[in-house]
Coordinates of C-alpha atoms and ligand atoms in Angstrom, one line a residue:
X1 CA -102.9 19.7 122.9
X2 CA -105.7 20.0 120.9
X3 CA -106.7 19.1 117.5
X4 CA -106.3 22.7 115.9
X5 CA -102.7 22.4 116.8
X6 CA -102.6 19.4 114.4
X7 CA -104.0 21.5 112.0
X8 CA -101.3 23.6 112.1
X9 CA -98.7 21.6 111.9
X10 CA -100.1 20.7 109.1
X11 CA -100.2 24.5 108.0
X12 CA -96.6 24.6 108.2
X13 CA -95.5 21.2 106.9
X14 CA -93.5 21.6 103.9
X15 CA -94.7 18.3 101.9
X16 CA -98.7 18.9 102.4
X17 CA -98.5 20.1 98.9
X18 CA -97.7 16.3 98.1
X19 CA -101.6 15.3 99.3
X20 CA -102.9 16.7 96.0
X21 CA -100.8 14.4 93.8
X22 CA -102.4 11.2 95.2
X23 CA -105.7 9.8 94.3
X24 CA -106.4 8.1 97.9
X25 CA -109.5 5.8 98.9
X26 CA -112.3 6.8 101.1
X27 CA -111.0 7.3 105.0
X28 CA -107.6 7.6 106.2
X29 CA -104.8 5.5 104.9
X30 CA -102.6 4.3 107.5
X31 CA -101.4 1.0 104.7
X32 CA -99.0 2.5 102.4
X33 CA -96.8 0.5 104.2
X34 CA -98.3 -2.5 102.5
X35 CA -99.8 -1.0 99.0
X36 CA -98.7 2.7 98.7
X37 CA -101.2 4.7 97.4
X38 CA -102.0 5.7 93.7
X39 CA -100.1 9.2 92.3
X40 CA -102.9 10.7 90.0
X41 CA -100.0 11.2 87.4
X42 CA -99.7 7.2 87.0
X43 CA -103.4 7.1 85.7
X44 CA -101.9 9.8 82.7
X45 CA -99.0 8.6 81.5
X46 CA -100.3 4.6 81.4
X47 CA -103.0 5.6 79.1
X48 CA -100.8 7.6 77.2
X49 CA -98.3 4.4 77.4
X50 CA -101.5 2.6 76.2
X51 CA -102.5 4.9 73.1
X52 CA -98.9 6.4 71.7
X53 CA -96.8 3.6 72.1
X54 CA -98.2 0.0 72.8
X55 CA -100.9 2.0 70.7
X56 CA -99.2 2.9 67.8
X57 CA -95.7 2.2 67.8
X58 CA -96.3 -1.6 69.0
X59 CA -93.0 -3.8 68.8
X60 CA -91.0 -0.8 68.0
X61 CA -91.8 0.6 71.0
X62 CA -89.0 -1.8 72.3
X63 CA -86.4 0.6 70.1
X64 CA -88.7 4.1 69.9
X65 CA -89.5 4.5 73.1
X66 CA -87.0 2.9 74.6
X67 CA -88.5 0.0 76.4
X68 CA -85.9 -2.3 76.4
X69 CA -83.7 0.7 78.4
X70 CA -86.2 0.9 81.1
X71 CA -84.7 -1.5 84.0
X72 CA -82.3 0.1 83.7
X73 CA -83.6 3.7 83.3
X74 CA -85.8 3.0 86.2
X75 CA -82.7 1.5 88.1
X76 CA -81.2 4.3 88.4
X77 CA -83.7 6.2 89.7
X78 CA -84.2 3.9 92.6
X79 CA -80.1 4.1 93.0
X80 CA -80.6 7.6 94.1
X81 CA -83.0 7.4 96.4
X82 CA -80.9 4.3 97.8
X83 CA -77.9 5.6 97.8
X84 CA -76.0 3.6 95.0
X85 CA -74.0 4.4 92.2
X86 CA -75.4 4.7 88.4
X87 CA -75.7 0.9 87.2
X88 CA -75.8 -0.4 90.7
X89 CA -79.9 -0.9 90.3
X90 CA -81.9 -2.5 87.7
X91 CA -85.6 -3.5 88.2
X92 CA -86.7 -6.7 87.6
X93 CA -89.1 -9.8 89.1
X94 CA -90.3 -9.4 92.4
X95 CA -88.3 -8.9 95.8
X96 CA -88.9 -12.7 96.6
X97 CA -87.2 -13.8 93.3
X98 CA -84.4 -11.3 93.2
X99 CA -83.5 -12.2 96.8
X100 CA -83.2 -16.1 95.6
X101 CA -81.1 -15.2 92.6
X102 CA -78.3 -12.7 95.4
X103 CA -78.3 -15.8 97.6
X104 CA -77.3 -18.6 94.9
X105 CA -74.8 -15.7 93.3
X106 CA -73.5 -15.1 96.8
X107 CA -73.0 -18.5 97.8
X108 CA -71.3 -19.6 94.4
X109 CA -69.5 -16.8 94.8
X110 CA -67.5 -17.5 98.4
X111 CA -66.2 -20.5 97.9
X112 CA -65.4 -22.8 101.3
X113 CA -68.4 -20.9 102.9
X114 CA -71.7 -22.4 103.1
X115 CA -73.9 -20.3 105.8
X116 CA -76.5 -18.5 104.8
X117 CA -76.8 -16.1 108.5
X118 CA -80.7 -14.5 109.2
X119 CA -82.8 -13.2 111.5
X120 CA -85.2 -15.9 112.9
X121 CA -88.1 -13.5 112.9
X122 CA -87.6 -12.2 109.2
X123 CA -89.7 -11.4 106.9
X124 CA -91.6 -15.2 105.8
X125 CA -91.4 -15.2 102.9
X126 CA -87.3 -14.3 103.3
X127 CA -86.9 -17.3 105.3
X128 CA -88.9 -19.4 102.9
X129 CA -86.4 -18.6 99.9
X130 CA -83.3 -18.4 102.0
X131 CA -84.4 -22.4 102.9
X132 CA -85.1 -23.4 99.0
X133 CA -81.6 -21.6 98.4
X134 CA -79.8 -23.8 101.0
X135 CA -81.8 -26.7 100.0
X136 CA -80.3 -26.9 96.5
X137 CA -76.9 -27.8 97.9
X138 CA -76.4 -30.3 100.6
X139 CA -73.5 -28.6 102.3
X140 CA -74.9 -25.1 102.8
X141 CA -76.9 -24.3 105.6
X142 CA -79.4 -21.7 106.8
X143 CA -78.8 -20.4 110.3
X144 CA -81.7 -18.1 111.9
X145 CA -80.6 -16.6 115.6
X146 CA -82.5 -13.4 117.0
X147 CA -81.5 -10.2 116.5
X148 CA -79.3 -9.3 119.1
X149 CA -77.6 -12.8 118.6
X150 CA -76.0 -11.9 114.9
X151 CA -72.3 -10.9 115.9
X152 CA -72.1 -14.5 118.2
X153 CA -73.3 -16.5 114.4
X154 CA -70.9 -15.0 112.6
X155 CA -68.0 -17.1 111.7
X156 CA -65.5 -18.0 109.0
X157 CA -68.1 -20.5 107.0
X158 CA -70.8 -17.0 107.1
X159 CA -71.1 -17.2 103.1
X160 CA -73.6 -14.4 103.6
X161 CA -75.6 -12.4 106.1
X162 CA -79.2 -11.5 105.2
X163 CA -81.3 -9.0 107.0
X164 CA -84.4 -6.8 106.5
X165 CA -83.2 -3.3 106.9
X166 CA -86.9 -2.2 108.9
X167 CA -88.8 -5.2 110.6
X168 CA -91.7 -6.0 108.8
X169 CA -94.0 -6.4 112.0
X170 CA -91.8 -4.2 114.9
X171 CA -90.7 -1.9 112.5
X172 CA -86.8 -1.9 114.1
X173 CA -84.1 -0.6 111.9
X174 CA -81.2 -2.3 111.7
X175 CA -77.5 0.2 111.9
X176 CA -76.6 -0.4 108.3
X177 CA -73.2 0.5 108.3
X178 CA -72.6 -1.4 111.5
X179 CA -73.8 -4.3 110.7
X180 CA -72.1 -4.5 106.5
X181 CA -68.9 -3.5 108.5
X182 CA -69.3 -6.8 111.0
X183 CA -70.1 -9.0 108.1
X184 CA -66.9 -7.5 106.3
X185 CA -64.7 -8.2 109.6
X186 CA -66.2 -11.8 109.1
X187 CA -65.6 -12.1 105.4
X188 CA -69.0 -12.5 104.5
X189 CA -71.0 -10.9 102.0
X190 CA -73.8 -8.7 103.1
X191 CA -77.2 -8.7 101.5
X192 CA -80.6 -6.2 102.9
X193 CA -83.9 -6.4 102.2
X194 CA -84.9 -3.3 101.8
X195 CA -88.7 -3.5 101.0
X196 CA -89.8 -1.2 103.9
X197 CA -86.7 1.0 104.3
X198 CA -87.1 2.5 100.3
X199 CA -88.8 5.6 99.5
X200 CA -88.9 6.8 103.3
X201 CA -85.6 6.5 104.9
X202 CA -81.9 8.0 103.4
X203 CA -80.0 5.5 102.2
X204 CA -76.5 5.0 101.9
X205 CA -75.5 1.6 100.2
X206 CA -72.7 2.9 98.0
X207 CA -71.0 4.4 101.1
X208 CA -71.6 1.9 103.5
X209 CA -70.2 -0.8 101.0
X210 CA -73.2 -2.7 100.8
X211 CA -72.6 -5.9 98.8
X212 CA -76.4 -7.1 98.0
X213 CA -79.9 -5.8 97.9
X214 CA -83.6 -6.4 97.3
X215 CA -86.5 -4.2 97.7
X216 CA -89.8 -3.8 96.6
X217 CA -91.8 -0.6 94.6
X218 CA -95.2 -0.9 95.7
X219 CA -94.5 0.6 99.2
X220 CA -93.5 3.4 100.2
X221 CA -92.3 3.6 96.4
X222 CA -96.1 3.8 95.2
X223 CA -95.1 1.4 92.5
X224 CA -98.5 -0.3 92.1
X225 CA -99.8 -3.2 92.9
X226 CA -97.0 -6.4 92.0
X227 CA -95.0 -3.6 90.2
X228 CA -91.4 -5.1 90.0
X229 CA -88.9 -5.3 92.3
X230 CA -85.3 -3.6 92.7
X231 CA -81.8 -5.2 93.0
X232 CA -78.4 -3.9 94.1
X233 CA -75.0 -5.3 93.6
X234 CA -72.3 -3.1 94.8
X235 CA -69.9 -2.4 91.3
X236 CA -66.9 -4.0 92.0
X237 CA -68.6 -7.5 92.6
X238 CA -70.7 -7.5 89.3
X239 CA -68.3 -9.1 87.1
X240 CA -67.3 -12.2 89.4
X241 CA -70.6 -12.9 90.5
X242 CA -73.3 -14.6 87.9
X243 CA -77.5 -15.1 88.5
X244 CA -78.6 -19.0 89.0
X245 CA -81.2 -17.6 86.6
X246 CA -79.8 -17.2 83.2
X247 CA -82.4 -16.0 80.9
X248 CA -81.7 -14.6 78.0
X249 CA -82.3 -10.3 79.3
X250 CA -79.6 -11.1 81.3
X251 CA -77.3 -12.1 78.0
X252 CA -74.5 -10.3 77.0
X253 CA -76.1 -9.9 73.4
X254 CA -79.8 -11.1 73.6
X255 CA -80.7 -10.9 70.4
X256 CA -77.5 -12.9 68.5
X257 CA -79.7 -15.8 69.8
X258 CA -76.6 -18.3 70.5
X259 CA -77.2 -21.7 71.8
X260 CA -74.8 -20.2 74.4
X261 CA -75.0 -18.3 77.5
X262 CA -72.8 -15.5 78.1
X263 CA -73.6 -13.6 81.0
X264 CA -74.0 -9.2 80.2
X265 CA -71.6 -6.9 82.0
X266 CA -72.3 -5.4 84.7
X267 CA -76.0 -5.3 87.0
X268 CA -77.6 -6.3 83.6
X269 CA -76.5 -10.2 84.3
X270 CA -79.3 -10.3 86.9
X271 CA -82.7 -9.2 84.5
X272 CA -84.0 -12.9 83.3
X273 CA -86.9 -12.6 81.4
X274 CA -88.7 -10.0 79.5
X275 CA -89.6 -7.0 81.5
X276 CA -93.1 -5.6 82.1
X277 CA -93.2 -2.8 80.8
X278 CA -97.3 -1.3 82.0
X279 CA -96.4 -1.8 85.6
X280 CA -92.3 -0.7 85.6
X281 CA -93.9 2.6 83.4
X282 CA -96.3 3.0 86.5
X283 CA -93.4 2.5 88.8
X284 CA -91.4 4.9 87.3
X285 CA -94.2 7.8 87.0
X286 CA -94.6 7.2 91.3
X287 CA -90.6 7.5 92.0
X288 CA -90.2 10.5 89.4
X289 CA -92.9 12.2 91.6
X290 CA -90.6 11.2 94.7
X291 CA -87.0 12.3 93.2
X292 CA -88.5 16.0 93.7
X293 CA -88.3 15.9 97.6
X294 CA -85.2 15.5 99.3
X295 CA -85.4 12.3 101.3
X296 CA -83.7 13.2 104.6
X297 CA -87.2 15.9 104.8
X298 CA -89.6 12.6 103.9
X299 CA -88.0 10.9 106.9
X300 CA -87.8 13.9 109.3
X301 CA -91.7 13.8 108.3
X302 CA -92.1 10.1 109.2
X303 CA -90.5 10.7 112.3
X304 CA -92.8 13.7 113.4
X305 CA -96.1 11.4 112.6
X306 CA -94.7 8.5 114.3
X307 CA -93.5 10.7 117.5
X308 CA -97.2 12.3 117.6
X309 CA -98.9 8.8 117.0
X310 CA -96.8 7.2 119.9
X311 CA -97.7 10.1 122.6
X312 CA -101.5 10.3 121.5
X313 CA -101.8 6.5 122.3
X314 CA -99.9 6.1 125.2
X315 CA -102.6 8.8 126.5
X316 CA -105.9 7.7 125.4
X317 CA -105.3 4.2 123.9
X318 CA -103.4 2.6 127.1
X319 CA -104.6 -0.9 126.1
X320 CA -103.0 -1.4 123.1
X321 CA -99.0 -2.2 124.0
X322 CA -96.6 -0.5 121.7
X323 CA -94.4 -3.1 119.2
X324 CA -92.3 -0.5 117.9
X325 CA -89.0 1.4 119.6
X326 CA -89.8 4.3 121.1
X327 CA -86.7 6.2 120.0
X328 CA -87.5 7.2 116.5
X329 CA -84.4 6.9 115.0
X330 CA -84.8 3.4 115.7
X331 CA -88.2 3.1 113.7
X332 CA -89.0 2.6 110.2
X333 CA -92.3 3.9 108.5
X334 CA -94.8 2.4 111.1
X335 CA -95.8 2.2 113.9
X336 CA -97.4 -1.6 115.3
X337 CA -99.7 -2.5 118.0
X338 CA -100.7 -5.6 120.5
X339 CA -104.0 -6.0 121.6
X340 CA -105.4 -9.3 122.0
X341 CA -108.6 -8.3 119.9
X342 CA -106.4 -6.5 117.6
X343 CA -108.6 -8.2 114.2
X344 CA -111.9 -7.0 115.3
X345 CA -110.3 -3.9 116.4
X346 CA -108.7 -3.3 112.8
X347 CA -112.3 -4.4 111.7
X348 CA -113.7 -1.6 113.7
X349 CA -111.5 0.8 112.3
X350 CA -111.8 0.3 108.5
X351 CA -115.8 0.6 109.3
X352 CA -115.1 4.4 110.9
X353 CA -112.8 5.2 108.4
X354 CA -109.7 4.2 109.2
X355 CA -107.3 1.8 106.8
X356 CA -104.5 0.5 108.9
X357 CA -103.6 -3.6 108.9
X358 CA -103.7 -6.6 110.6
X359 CA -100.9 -9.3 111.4
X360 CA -102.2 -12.5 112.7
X361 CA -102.7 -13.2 115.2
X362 CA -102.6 -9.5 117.7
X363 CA -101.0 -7.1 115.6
X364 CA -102.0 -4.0 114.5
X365 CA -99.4 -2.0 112.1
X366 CA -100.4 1.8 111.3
X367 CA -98.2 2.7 108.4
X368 CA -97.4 6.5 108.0
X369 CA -96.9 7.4 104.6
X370 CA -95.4 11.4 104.8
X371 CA -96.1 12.3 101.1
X372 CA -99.8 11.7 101.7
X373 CA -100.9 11.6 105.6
X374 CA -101.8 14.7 107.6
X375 CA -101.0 15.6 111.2
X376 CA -104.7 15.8 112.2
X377 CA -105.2 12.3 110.6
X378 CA -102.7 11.2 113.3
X379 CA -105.6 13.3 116.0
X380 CA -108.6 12.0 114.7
X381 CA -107.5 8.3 114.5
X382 CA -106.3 8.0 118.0
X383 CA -109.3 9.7 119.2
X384 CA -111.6 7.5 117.2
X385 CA -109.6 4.5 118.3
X386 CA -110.4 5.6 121.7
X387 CA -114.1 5.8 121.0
X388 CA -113.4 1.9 120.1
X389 CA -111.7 0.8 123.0
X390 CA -113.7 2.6 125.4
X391 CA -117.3 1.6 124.4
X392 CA -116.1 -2.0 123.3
X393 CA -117.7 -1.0 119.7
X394 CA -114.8 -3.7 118.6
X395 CA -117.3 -6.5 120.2
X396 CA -120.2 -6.1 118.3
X397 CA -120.5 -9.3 115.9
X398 CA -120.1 -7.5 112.5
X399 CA -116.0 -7.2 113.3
X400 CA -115.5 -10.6 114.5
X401 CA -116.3 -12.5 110.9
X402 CA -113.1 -13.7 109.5
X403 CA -111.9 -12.2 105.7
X404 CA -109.9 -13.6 103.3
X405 CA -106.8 -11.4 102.9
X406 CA -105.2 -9.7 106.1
Ligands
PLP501 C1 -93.1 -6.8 101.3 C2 -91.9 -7.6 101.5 C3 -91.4 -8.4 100.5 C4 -92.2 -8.7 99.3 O1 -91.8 -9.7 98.5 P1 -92.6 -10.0 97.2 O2 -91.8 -11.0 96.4 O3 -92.9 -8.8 96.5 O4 -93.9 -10.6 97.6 C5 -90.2 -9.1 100.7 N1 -89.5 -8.8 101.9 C6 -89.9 -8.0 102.9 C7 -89.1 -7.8 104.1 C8 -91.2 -7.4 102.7 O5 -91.6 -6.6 103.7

């Protein structure tokens, strides 16, 4: 193999037309795992957000240009690309919130149940929230087991099992009709975190009678940075199950201004506050741009990359031990590497040219956006990571000074 056959695969890719309608930062981006990168379209229809209608309609933008619709608008949007039904999906808070408001509603909602079921190597920040959830009631518990070990936890007091669809660090995808359907044999409710599965794997919630979800839009969903989060509950739980947090979006007539709460019909129940409207409108301008491509091609795609990435390294870059399954129907969006200098490495990298990220304390993740990464980027980074490893370039003292944010 040689690098003019990565230029022509990407000759005859059939999303390298997508390349253009990203503004992308200097090098190679290998993060859009992390931050997806910023559709040039986003930059237009902000400032025309800006000038005709914060601009000049003001507060009756709410009615005129239909602000107050757009959770739901936007919602909906997400709901196909997931999978669910219409009015399965409103957008609101962030993935962290939305995820403490399905666990309360879960738990109120299975009465004589009070196990909250996880991975023990999920997402943090999961695990953080899942433990402030339990916390709040003396009887419920939080049980984390390994991966392989979920069937053996489940049990008749499993008020809900919560998993993250693709592993944040290993990226390993979880069978998602497997596991809902052994949740279901157990009675309990089943809740995913989807926040690196949207946007570049086909989804089938509806189908697979998924109960709960959460997931993020500034992934693989180009949302922008902290634009808000999704949630899914599956129809025919939405009117017996109610949000812990009750603000007055999520009234079933918010503007009669009662003294008394009275929670909306249907997925509407779960919005809480006012929602912000620059950064949904952003949001929405990145996933229009992704309803146009059929996502069963952005995942054959991510597949491809993820193949070619894994045989380039296991030739030239023998050092760094692969995280990730081999058998790409296995893998999410990335791709993740050990290597016991892997922060000076990742230094290295960004210096040549190359974005990809660093997980304390030996990770390296190397995300593989299809819409916007080339074949030959896949070439030139292994060959340049090479250079790295080879001549111990990653030693030199300018990539061993610790940073802020990693
Ligand atoms: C990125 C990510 C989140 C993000 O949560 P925020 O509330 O947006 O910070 C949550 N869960 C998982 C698994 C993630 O990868």
């Amino acid at each position: 193999m040689h690098r003019d056959d990565y230029l022509q695969y990407d000759q005859e890719d059939s999303l390298a037309s997508y390349r253009q309608y990203f503004t992308l930062p200097k090098g190679i981006y290998f993060c859009g795992h992390s931050l997806g990168a910023a559709p040039k379209s986003v930059e237009v229809s902000l400032l025309q957000l800006l000038q005709e209608q914060w601009g000049k309609e003001a507060v009756c933008a709410w009615n005129r240009s239909a602000w107050i619709d757009m959770p739901n608008r936007l919602g909906n949007k997400i709901g196909k690309l997931i999978g669910a039904k219409n009015d399965e999906v409103v957008v609101a808070d962030s993935t962290s919130i939305n995820l403490f408001k399905l666990l309360a509603a879960a738990l109120a909602l299975q009465p004589g149940r009070n196990i909250i079921l996880t991975e023990n190597d999920n997402f943090p920040a999961d695990l953080y929230i899942a433990e402030a959830v339990a916390k709040l009631h003396p009887e419920v518990k939080l049980i984390k087991c390994h991966r392989t070990q979920i069937a053996k936890h489940l049990e008749q007091r499993t008020a809900v099992l919560m998993l993250s669809h693709v592993h944040y660090r290993s990226s390993e995808v979880y069978d998602m009709q497997f596991m809902t359907e052994l949740a279901h044999q157990h009675g309990a409710l089943m809740l995913w975190d989807l926040a690196h599965s949207a946007g570049i794997f086909p989804l089938e919630l509806s189908k697979h009678n998924v109960d709960l979800a959460v997931g993020c839009t500034y992934k693989y969903l180009n949302g922008g940075p902290g634009s808000p989060a999704f949630l899914y509950v599956r129809k025919e739980l939405q009117q017996h199950i109610q949000s812990p947090l009750t603000g007055w979006m999520g009234h079933l007539h918010p503007f009669a201004f009662s003294d008394d709460y009275l929670p909306a019909n249907g997925i509407n129940r779960f919005l809480c506050g006012t929602p912000p409207i620059l950064s949904m409108s952003a949001a929405e301008t990145s996933i229009d741009l992704l309803l146009t491509i059929e996502m069963k091609k952005i995942r054959i795609k991510s597949q491809q990359l993820s193949e070619q990435l894994i045989e380039l390294m296991s030739r030239y870059c023998g050092s760094m031990q692969r995280v990730s399954p081999l058998d790409s129907h296995l893998r999410g969006g990335h791709v993740a590497y050990l290597h016991p200098q892997a922060f000076a490495i990742n230094q290295a990298l960004l210096a040549h040219g190359f974005i990809t990220d660093y997980r304390q304390p030996d990770l390296i993740r190397i995300g593989l956006s299809p819409l916007y990464l080339r074949y030959v980027d896949i070439w030139d980074f292994v060959h340049t990571l090479k250079k790295i490893l080879d001549e111990k370039i990653y030693c030199h003292d300018q990539f061993n000074r610790p940073v802020k944010v990693t």
